PDB file of C-alpha atoms in Angstrom:
ATOM      1  CA  ALA M   1      76.963 113.941 167.891  1.00 79.00           C
ATOM      2  CA  GLN M   2      76.213 116.127 170.840  1.00 86.00           C
ATOM      3  CA  THR M   3      73.505 114.984 173.234  1.00 93.00           C
ATOM      4  CA  VAL M   4      71.827 116.439 176.310  1.00 97.00           C
ATOM      5  CA  THR M   5      70.336 114.209 179.000  1.00 97.00           C
ATOM      6  CA  GLN M   6      67.974 115.154 181.798  1.00 98.00           C
ATOM      7  CA  SER M   7      67.492 112.099 183.961  1.00 96.00           C
ATOM      8  CA  GLN M   8      64.695 113.473 186.154  1.00 97.00           C
ATOM      9  CA  PRO M   9      61.367 113.493 184.294  1.00 96.00           C
ATOM     10  CA  GLU M  10      59.597 115.030 187.295  1.00 97.00           C
ATOM     11  CA  MET M  11      60.647 116.840 190.456  1.00 97.00           C
ATOM     12  CA  SER M  12      58.700 118.484 193.234  1.00 97.00           C
ATOM     13  CA  VAL M  13      59.647 121.071 195.841  1.00 98.00           C
ATOM     14  CA  GLN M  14      57.929 122.781 198.718  1.00 98.00           C
ATOM     15  CA  GLU M  15      57.373 126.489 198.315  1.00 97.00           C
ATOM     16  CA  ALA M  16      60.311 128.522 199.707  1.00 97.00           C
ATOM     17  CA  GLU M  17      62.670 125.554 199.595  1.00 98.00           C
ATOM     18  CA  THR M  18      65.545 124.758 197.239  1.00 98.00           C
ATOM     19  CA  VAL M  19      65.583 122.270 194.390  1.00 98.00           C
ATOM     20  CA  THR M  20      68.289 121.137 191.974  1.00 98.00           C
ATOM     21  CA  LEU M  21      67.614 119.909 188.444  1.00 98.00           C
ATOM     22  CA  SER M  22      70.238 117.726 186.797  1.00 98.00           C
ATOM     23  CA  CYS M  23      71.636 117.831 183.288  1.00 98.00           C
ATOM     24  CA  THR M  24      74.510 116.043 181.607  1.00 98.00           C
ATOM     25  CA  TYR M  25      75.751 116.479 178.078  1.00 98.00           C
ATOM     26  CA  ASP M  26      78.119 114.807 175.710  1.00 96.00           C
ATOM     27  CA  THR M  27      80.439 116.706 173.404  1.00 95.00           C
ATOM     28  CA  SER M  28      83.979 116.590 172.118  1.00 93.00           C
ATOM     29  CA  GLU M  29      84.017 120.375 171.687  1.00 92.00           C
ATOM     30  CA  SER M  30      85.847 122.669 174.078  1.00 91.00           C
ATOM     31  CA  ASP M  31      84.029 125.893 173.200  1.00 93.00           C
ATOM     32  CA  TYR M  32      80.287 125.863 173.738  1.00 95.00           C
ATOM     33  CA  TYR M  33      77.412 127.362 175.673  1.00 96.00           C
ATOM     34  CA  LEU M  34      74.854 125.873 178.020  1.00 97.00           C
ATOM     35  CA  PHE M  35      71.381 127.141 178.831  1.00 97.00           C
ATOM     36  CA  TRP M  36      68.371 126.452 180.984  1.00 98.00           C
ATOM     37  CA  TYR M  37      64.957 127.315 179.569  1.00 97.00           C
ATOM     38  CA  LYS M  38      61.615 127.343 181.359  1.00 97.00           C
ATOM     39  CA  GLN M  39      58.331 126.437 179.650  1.00 96.00           C
ATOM     40  CA  PRO M  40      55.246 127.116 181.796  1.00 93.00           C
ATOM     41  CA  PRO M  41      52.096 125.186 180.879  1.00 88.00           C
ATOM     42  CA  SER M  42      50.659 126.455 177.603  1.00 82.00           C
ATOM     43  CA  ARG M  43      53.062 129.370 177.564  1.00 86.00           C
ATOM     44  CA  GLN M  44      56.147 130.186 175.600  1.00 91.00           C
ATOM     45  CA  MET M  45      59.635 129.130 176.502  1.00 94.00           C
ATOM     46  CA  ILE M  46      61.848 131.663 178.206  1.00 95.00           C
ATOM     47  CA  LEU M  47      65.562 131.763 178.954  1.00 96.00           C
ATOM     48  CA  VAL M  48      66.422 131.287 182.627  1.00 97.00           C
ATOM     49  CA  ILE M  49      70.209 131.291 182.694  1.00 97.00           C
ATOM     50  CA  ARG M  50      73.214 130.771 180.454  1.00 96.00           C
ATOM     51  CA  GLN M  51      76.828 129.634 180.923  1.00 96.00           C
ATOM     52  CA  GLU M  52      79.865 130.006 178.703  1.00 95.00           C
ATOM     53  CA  ALA M  53      82.055 126.886 178.836  1.00 95.00           C
ATOM     54  CA  TYR M  54      85.251 128.934 179.000  1.00 93.00           C
ATOM     55  CA  LYS M  55      84.133 130.599 182.225  1.00 92.00           C
ATOM     56  CA  GLN M  56      84.938 128.750 185.428  1.00 88.00           C
ATOM     57  CA  GLN M  57      82.618 130.899 187.506  1.00 94.00           C
ATOM     58  CA  ASN M  58      79.099 129.543 187.805  1.00 96.00           C
ATOM     59  CA  ALA M  59      76.359 131.781 186.429  1.00 96.00           C
ATOM     60  CA  THR M  60      73.691 133.204 188.729  1.00 96.00           C
ATOM     61  CA  GLU M  61      70.463 135.075 188.017  1.00 95.00           C
ATOM     62  CA  ASN M  62      68.646 136.101 191.190  1.00 96.00           C
ATOM     63  CA  ARG M  63      67.221 132.863 192.698  1.00 98.00           C
ATOM     64  CA  PHE M  64      68.640 130.728 189.883  1.00 98.00           C
ATOM     65  CA  SER M  65      72.197 129.436 189.814  1.00 98.00           C
ATOM     66  CA  VAL M  66      74.075 126.680 188.050  1.00 98.00           C
ATOM     67  CA  ASN M  67      76.737 124.184 189.035  1.00 98.00           C
ATOM     68  CA  PHE M  68      78.874 123.789 185.935  1.00 97.00           C
ATOM     69  CA  GLN M  69      81.336 120.897 186.045  1.00 96.00           C
ATOM     70  CA  LYS M  70      83.101 120.924 182.686  1.00 95.00           C
ATOM     71  CA  ALA M  71      85.199 117.806 183.182  1.00 95.00           C
ATOM     72  CA  ALA M  72      82.166 115.827 184.293  1.00 96.00           C
ATOM     73  CA  LYS M  73      80.018 117.422 181.562  1.00 97.00           C
ATOM     74  CA  SER M  74      77.403 118.293 184.125  1.00 97.00           C
ATOM     75  CA  PHE M  75      75.248 121.426 184.279  1.00 98.00           C
ATOM     76  CA  SER M  76      72.701 121.461 187.093  1.00 98.00           C
ATOM     77  CA  LEU M  77      70.221 124.226 187.912  1.00 98.00           C
ATOM     78  CA  LYS M  78      69.528 125.268 191.474  1.00 98.00           C
ATOM     79  CA  ILE M  79      66.352 127.178 192.288  1.00 98.00           C
ATOM     80  CA  SER M  80      66.375 128.808 195.706  1.00 98.00           C
ATOM     81  CA  ASP M  81      63.328 130.058 197.621  1.00 98.00           C
ATOM     82  CA  SER M  82      61.015 128.273 195.181  1.00 98.00           C
ATOM     83  CA  GLN M  83      57.839 130.091 194.227  1.00 97.00           C
ATOM     84  CA  LEU M  84      54.555 128.811 192.814  1.00 97.00           C
ATOM     85  CA  GLY M  85      55.379 130.599 189.571  1.00 96.00           C
ATOM     86  CA  ASP M  86      58.454 128.419 189.149  1.00 97.00           C
ATOM     87  CA  ALA M  87      56.231 125.450 188.290  1.00 97.00           C
ATOM     88  CA  ALA M  88      57.033 124.577 184.683  1.00 97.00           C
ATOM     89  CA  MET M  89      58.948 122.254 182.439  1.00 97.00           C
ATOM     90  CA  TYR M  90      62.660 123.026 182.468  1.00 98.00           C
ATOM     91  CA  PHE M  91      64.933 122.249 179.553  1.00 98.00           C
ATOM     92  CA  CYS M  92      68.687 122.081 179.542  1.00 98.00           C
ATOM     93  CA  ALA M  93      70.242 123.018 176.191  1.00 97.00           C
ATOM     94  CA  TYR M  94      73.651 123.002 174.510  1.00 97.00           C
ATOM     95  CA  ARG M  95      75.046 125.014 171.639  1.00 95.00           C
ATOM     96  CA  LYS M  96      78.447 124.659 170.054  1.00 92.00           C
ATOM     97  CA  SER M  97      80.278 127.921 169.578  1.00 90.00           C
ATOM     98  CA  ASN M  98      79.885 129.551 166.162  1.00 83.00           C
ATOM     99  CA  THR M  99      76.717 127.637 165.343  1.00 87.00           C
ATOM    100  CA  GLY M 100      73.092 128.522 165.863  1.00 87.00           C
ATOM    101  CA  LYS M 101      71.748 125.048 166.527  1.00 91.00           C
ATOM    102  CA  LEU M 102      70.518 124.552 170.073  1.00 94.00           C
ATOM    103  CA  ILE M 103      70.190 120.957 171.294  1.00 95.00           C
ATOM    104  CA  PHE M 104      67.648 120.361 174.045  1.00 97.00           C
ATOM    105  CA  GLY M 105      67.281 117.705 176.681  1.00 97.00           C
ATOM    106  CA  GLN M 106      64.036 115.857 177.313  1.00 96.00           C
ATOM    107  CA  GLY M 107      62.938 118.216 180.056  1.00 97.00           C
ATOM    108  CA  THR M 108      62.114 118.027 183.763  1.00 98.00           C
ATOM    109  CA  THR M 109      58.651 118.932 185.019  1.00 97.00           C
ATOM    110  CA  LEU M 110      58.889 120.869 188.269  1.00 98.00           C
ATOM    111  CA  GLN M 111      55.948 120.937 190.659  1.00 98.00           C
ATOM    112  CA  VAL M 112      55.925 123.509 193.458  1.00 97.00           C
ATOM    113  CA  LYS M 113      53.767 122.615 196.438  1.00 97.00           C
ATOM    114  CA  PRO M 114      52.235 125.378 198.572  1.00 95.00           C
TER     115      PRO M 114
ATOM    116  CA  ASP C   1      58.520 145.291 169.945  1.00 54.00           C
ATOM    117  CA  THR C   2      55.961 142.559 170.600  1.00 74.00           C
ATOM    118  CA  GLY C   3      58.361 139.616 170.564  1.00 93.00           C
ATOM    119  CA  VAL C   4      58.269 136.642 168.208  1.00 96.00           C
ATOM    120  CA  SER C   5      54.884 136.212 166.569  1.00 96.00           C
ATOM    121  CA  GLN C   6      53.623 132.948 165.084  1.00 97.00           C
ATOM    122  CA  ASN C   7      50.509 132.399 163.026  1.00 97.00           C
ATOM    123  CA  PRO C   8      48.228 130.602 163.121  1.00 97.00           C
ATOM    124  CA  ARG C   9      48.149 129.498 166.758  1.00 96.00           C
ATOM    125  CA  HIS C  10      46.309 126.311 165.871  1.00 97.00           C
ATOM    126  CA  LYS C  11      45.870 124.417 162.619  1.00 98.00           C
ATOM    127  CA  ILE C  12      43.811 121.316 162.002  1.00 98.00           C
ATOM    128  CA  THR C  13      44.289 119.708 158.627  1.00 98.00           C
ATOM    129  CA  LYS C  14      43.417 116.508 156.863  1.00 98.00           C
ATOM    130  CA  ARG C  15      46.142 114.033 156.069  1.00 98.00           C
ATOM    131  CA  GLY C  16      47.618 114.733 152.664  1.00 97.00           C
ATOM    132  CA  GLN C  17      46.960 118.469 152.722  1.00 98.00           C
ATOM    133  CA  ASN C  18      49.673 121.122 152.630  1.00 98.00           C
ATOM    134  CA  VAL C  19      50.060 123.615 155.468  1.00 98.00           C
ATOM    135  CA  THR C  20      52.109 126.774 155.879  1.00 98.00           C
ATOM    136  CA  PHE C  21      53.079 128.533 159.088  1.00 98.00           C
ATOM    137  CA  ARG C  22      54.426 132.025 159.478  1.00 98.00           C
ATOM    138  CA  CYS C  23      56.910 133.452 161.957  1.00 98.00           C
ATOM    139  CA  ASP C  24      57.693 137.134 162.501  1.00 97.00           C
ATOM    140  CA  PRO C  25      60.880 137.492 164.553  1.00 96.00           C
ATOM    141  CA  ILE C  26      62.041 140.392 166.659  1.00 95.00           C
ATOM    142  CA  SER C  27      62.967 142.961 164.048  1.00 92.00           C
ATOM    143  CA  GLU C  28      66.607 143.453 165.044  1.00 91.00           C
ATOM    144  CA  HIS C  29      67.326 139.714 165.293  1.00 93.00           C
ATOM    145  CA  ASN C  30      69.172 138.359 162.274  1.00 92.00           C
ATOM    146  CA  ARG C  31      68.854 134.668 163.200  1.00 95.00           C
ATOM    147  CA  LEU C  32      65.642 132.698 163.030  1.00 96.00           C
ATOM    148  CA  TYR C  33      65.062 129.094 164.082  1.00 96.00           C
ATOM    149  CA  TRP C  34      62.371 126.467 163.621  1.00 97.00           C
ATOM    150  CA  TYR C  35      61.817 123.638 166.085  1.00 97.00           C
ATOM    151  CA  ARG C  36      59.231 120.904 166.478  1.00 96.00           C
ATOM    152  CA  GLN C  37      58.010 119.792 169.896  1.00 96.00           C
ATOM    153  CA  THR C  38      55.816 116.831 170.723  1.00 94.00           C
ATOM    154  CA  LEU C  39      53.981 116.531 174.027  1.00 90.00           C
ATOM    155  CA  GLY C  40      56.286 116.047 176.992  1.00 87.00           C
ATOM    156  CA  GLN C  41      59.467 116.199 174.903  1.00 92.00           C
ATOM    157  CA  GLY C  42      62.188 118.726 174.281  1.00 94.00           C
ATOM    158  CA  PRO C  43      62.167 120.816 171.118  1.00 95.00           C
ATOM    159  CA  GLU C  44      63.748 119.136 168.116  1.00 94.00           C
ATOM    160  CA  PHE C  45      65.800 121.267 165.729  1.00 95.00           C
ATOM    161  CA  LEU C  46      64.474 121.666 162.185  1.00 95.00           C
ATOM    162  CA  THR C  47      66.373 124.504 160.555  1.00 96.00           C
ATOM    163  CA  TYR C  48      67.766 127.990 161.008  1.00 95.00           C
ATOM    164  CA  PHE C  49      68.509 131.122 159.023  1.00 95.00           C
ATOM    165  CA  GLN C  50      70.924 133.968 159.278  1.00 94.00           C
ATOM    166  CA  ASN C  51      69.250 136.821 157.451  1.00 94.00           C
ATOM    167  CA  GLU C  52      67.860 135.171 154.305  1.00 94.00           C
ATOM    168  CA  ALA C  53      70.405 132.329 154.166  1.00 94.00           C
ATOM    169  CA  GLN C  54      69.377 128.911 155.432  1.00 93.00           C
ATOM    170  CA  LEU C  55      72.486 127.797 157.314  1.00 93.00           C
ATOM    171  CA  GLU C  56      71.499 124.363 158.532  1.00 92.00           C
ATOM    172  CA  LYS C  57      68.685 121.899 158.015  1.00 92.00           C
ATOM    173  CA  SER C  58      68.117 118.815 160.139  1.00 91.00           C
ATOM    174  CA  ARG C  59      68.715 115.476 158.445  1.00 85.00           C
ATOM    175  CA  LEU C  60      65.571 114.345 160.214  1.00 73.00           C
ATOM    176  CA  LEU C  61      63.588 116.699 158.024  1.00 76.00           C
ATOM    177  CA  SER C  62      62.052 114.999 155.072  1.00 77.00           C
ATOM    178  CA  ASP C  63      61.693 116.583 151.644  1.00 88.00           C
ATOM    179  CA  ARG C  64      58.100 117.389 152.541  1.00 93.00           C
ATOM    180  CA  PHE C  65      59.321 120.220 154.767  1.00 94.00           C
ATOM    181  CA  SER C  66      60.607 123.484 153.402  1.00 94.00           C
ATOM    182  CA  ALA C  67      61.365 126.804 155.012  1.00 95.00           C
ATOM    183  CA  GLU C  68      62.054 130.220 153.600  1.00 95.00           C
ATOM    184  CA  ARG C  69      63.026 133.604 154.900  1.00 96.00           C
ATOM    185  CA  PRO C  70      62.760 136.037 152.012  1.00 91.00           C
ATOM    186  CA  LYS C  71      64.472 139.377 152.579  1.00 87.00           C
ATOM    187  CA  GLY C  72      65.662 138.193 155.972  1.00 86.00           C
ATOM    188  CA  SER C  73      62.499 139.226 157.773  1.00 91.00           C
ATOM    189  CA  PHE C  74      59.581 136.859 158.398  1.00 96.00           C
ATOM    190  CA  SER C  75      59.855 133.145 157.717  1.00 98.00           C
ATOM    191  CA  THR C  76      57.465 130.472 156.502  1.00 97.00           C
ATOM    192  CA  LEU C  77      57.536 126.747 157.159  1.00 97.00           C
ATOM    193  CA  GLU C  78      55.600 124.585 154.718  1.00 96.00           C
ATOM    194  CA  ILE C  79      54.713 120.952 155.169  1.00 96.00           C
ATOM    195  CA  GLN C  80      53.503 119.153 152.068  1.00 96.00           C
ATOM    196  CA  ARG C  81      51.327 116.034 152.072  1.00 96.00           C
ATOM    197  CA  THR C  82      50.907 116.082 155.827  1.00 97.00           C
ATOM    198  CA  GLU C  83      50.974 112.849 157.795  1.00 95.00           C
ATOM    199  CA  GLN C  84      49.609 112.070 161.250  1.00 95.00           C
ATOM    200  CA  GLY C  85      53.175 111.942 162.553  1.00 94.00           C
ATOM    201  CA  ASP C  86      53.539 115.627 161.701  1.00 96.00           C
ATOM    202  CA  SER C  87      51.140 116.516 164.514  1.00 97.00           C
ATOM    203  CA  ALA C  88      53.173 118.616 166.937  1.00 97.00           C
ATOM    204  CA  MET C  89      53.860 122.121 168.179  1.00 96.00           C
ATOM    205  CA  TYR C  90      56.032 124.057 165.742  1.00 97.00           C
ATOM    206  CA  LEU C  91      58.135 126.651 167.508  1.00 97.00           C
ATOM    207  CA  CYS C  92      59.890 129.615 166.016  1.00 97.00           C
ATOM    208  CA  ALA C  93      62.622 131.550 167.791  1.00 97.00           C
ATOM    209  CA  SER C  94      64.935 134.401 166.940  1.00 96.00           C
ATOM    210  CA  SER C  95      68.179 135.799 168.269  1.00 94.00           C
ATOM    211  CA  PRO C  96      70.821 138.352 167.474  1.00 91.00           C
ATOM    212  CA  TRP C  97      74.159 137.006 166.402  1.00 85.00           C
ATOM    213  CA  THR C  98      77.241 138.419 168.078  1.00 80.00           C
ATOM    214  CA  GLY C  99      79.270 135.217 168.356  1.00 75.00           C
ATOM    215  CA  GLY C 100      78.490 134.855 172.043  1.00 81.00           C
ATOM    216  CA  ALA C 101      76.017 133.096 174.291  1.00 83.00           C
ATOM    217  CA  GLU C 102      72.917 134.642 172.794  1.00 86.00           C
ATOM    218  CA  GLY C 103      69.707 133.149 174.051  1.00 89.00           C
ATOM    219  CA  TYR C 104      66.725 132.516 171.854  1.00 93.00           C
ATOM    220  CA  THR C 105      63.430 134.381 172.135  1.00 95.00           C
ATOM    221  CA  PHE C 106      60.640 131.930 171.394  1.00 96.00           C
ATOM    222  CA  GLY C 107      57.214 132.483 169.970  1.00 96.00           C
ATOM    223  CA  SER C 108      54.091 130.844 171.344  1.00 95.00           C
ATOM    224  CA  GLY C 109      54.125 128.195 168.643  1.00 96.00           C
ATOM    225  CA  THR C 110      51.705 126.797 166.086  1.00 97.00           C
ATOM    226  CA  ARG C 111      49.965 123.616 167.135  1.00 97.00           C
ATOM    227  CA  LEU C 112      49.341 121.337 164.163  1.00 98.00           C
ATOM    228  CA  THR C 113      46.845 118.493 164.304  1.00 98.00           C
ATOM    229  CA  VAL C 114      46.657 116.156 161.331  1.00 98.00           C
ATOM    230  CA  VAL C 115      43.447 114.114 161.215  1.00 97.00           C
TER     231      VAL C 115
END
């Protein structure tokens, strides 16, 4: 069975600095997708960034980028120029190709200090 | 389009009662998903639909849980004979299906408290 592991329950970063959130996953599949979702306190979850496993190039979305290491089954999220609004719980998620089921990690709570 | 709508936002029920939640997805999304999330944890998959067909149901889901999506539009999730362990946030999400890396759009959830 596929699993997603986030080994950092909590992280903190100073405003304007850079932070990296870790994620590892376990799968025997070769075709899949990876995602990072953000869940602010008491607010709905939103998609931050996505990565197709067949693409070697790391995805970027403005201040958010990933480091996708397929052989190591690692998918970290880098947030540059951190802002107070980035404070939230971040979830790494995996989905096998041609299925709808998204498997989430346990989450990492990010605190941004002014 | 107002996004994914879930009702009610909060539900308090007595143990043993039945509860039903409703989810209205984004109208052009043909896939709809239900997840359960307890405090400080990641969402746990329950089930999902493509149009009106239920494509997968978690083995963790007991027979007390049932979900429907008549006519491929809104969906309902019913929990029969609720137990205290059912207390959680129930999340609904929807997505289009193009065979690619579609992301989900989540609703705000229904928080269930079983007393």
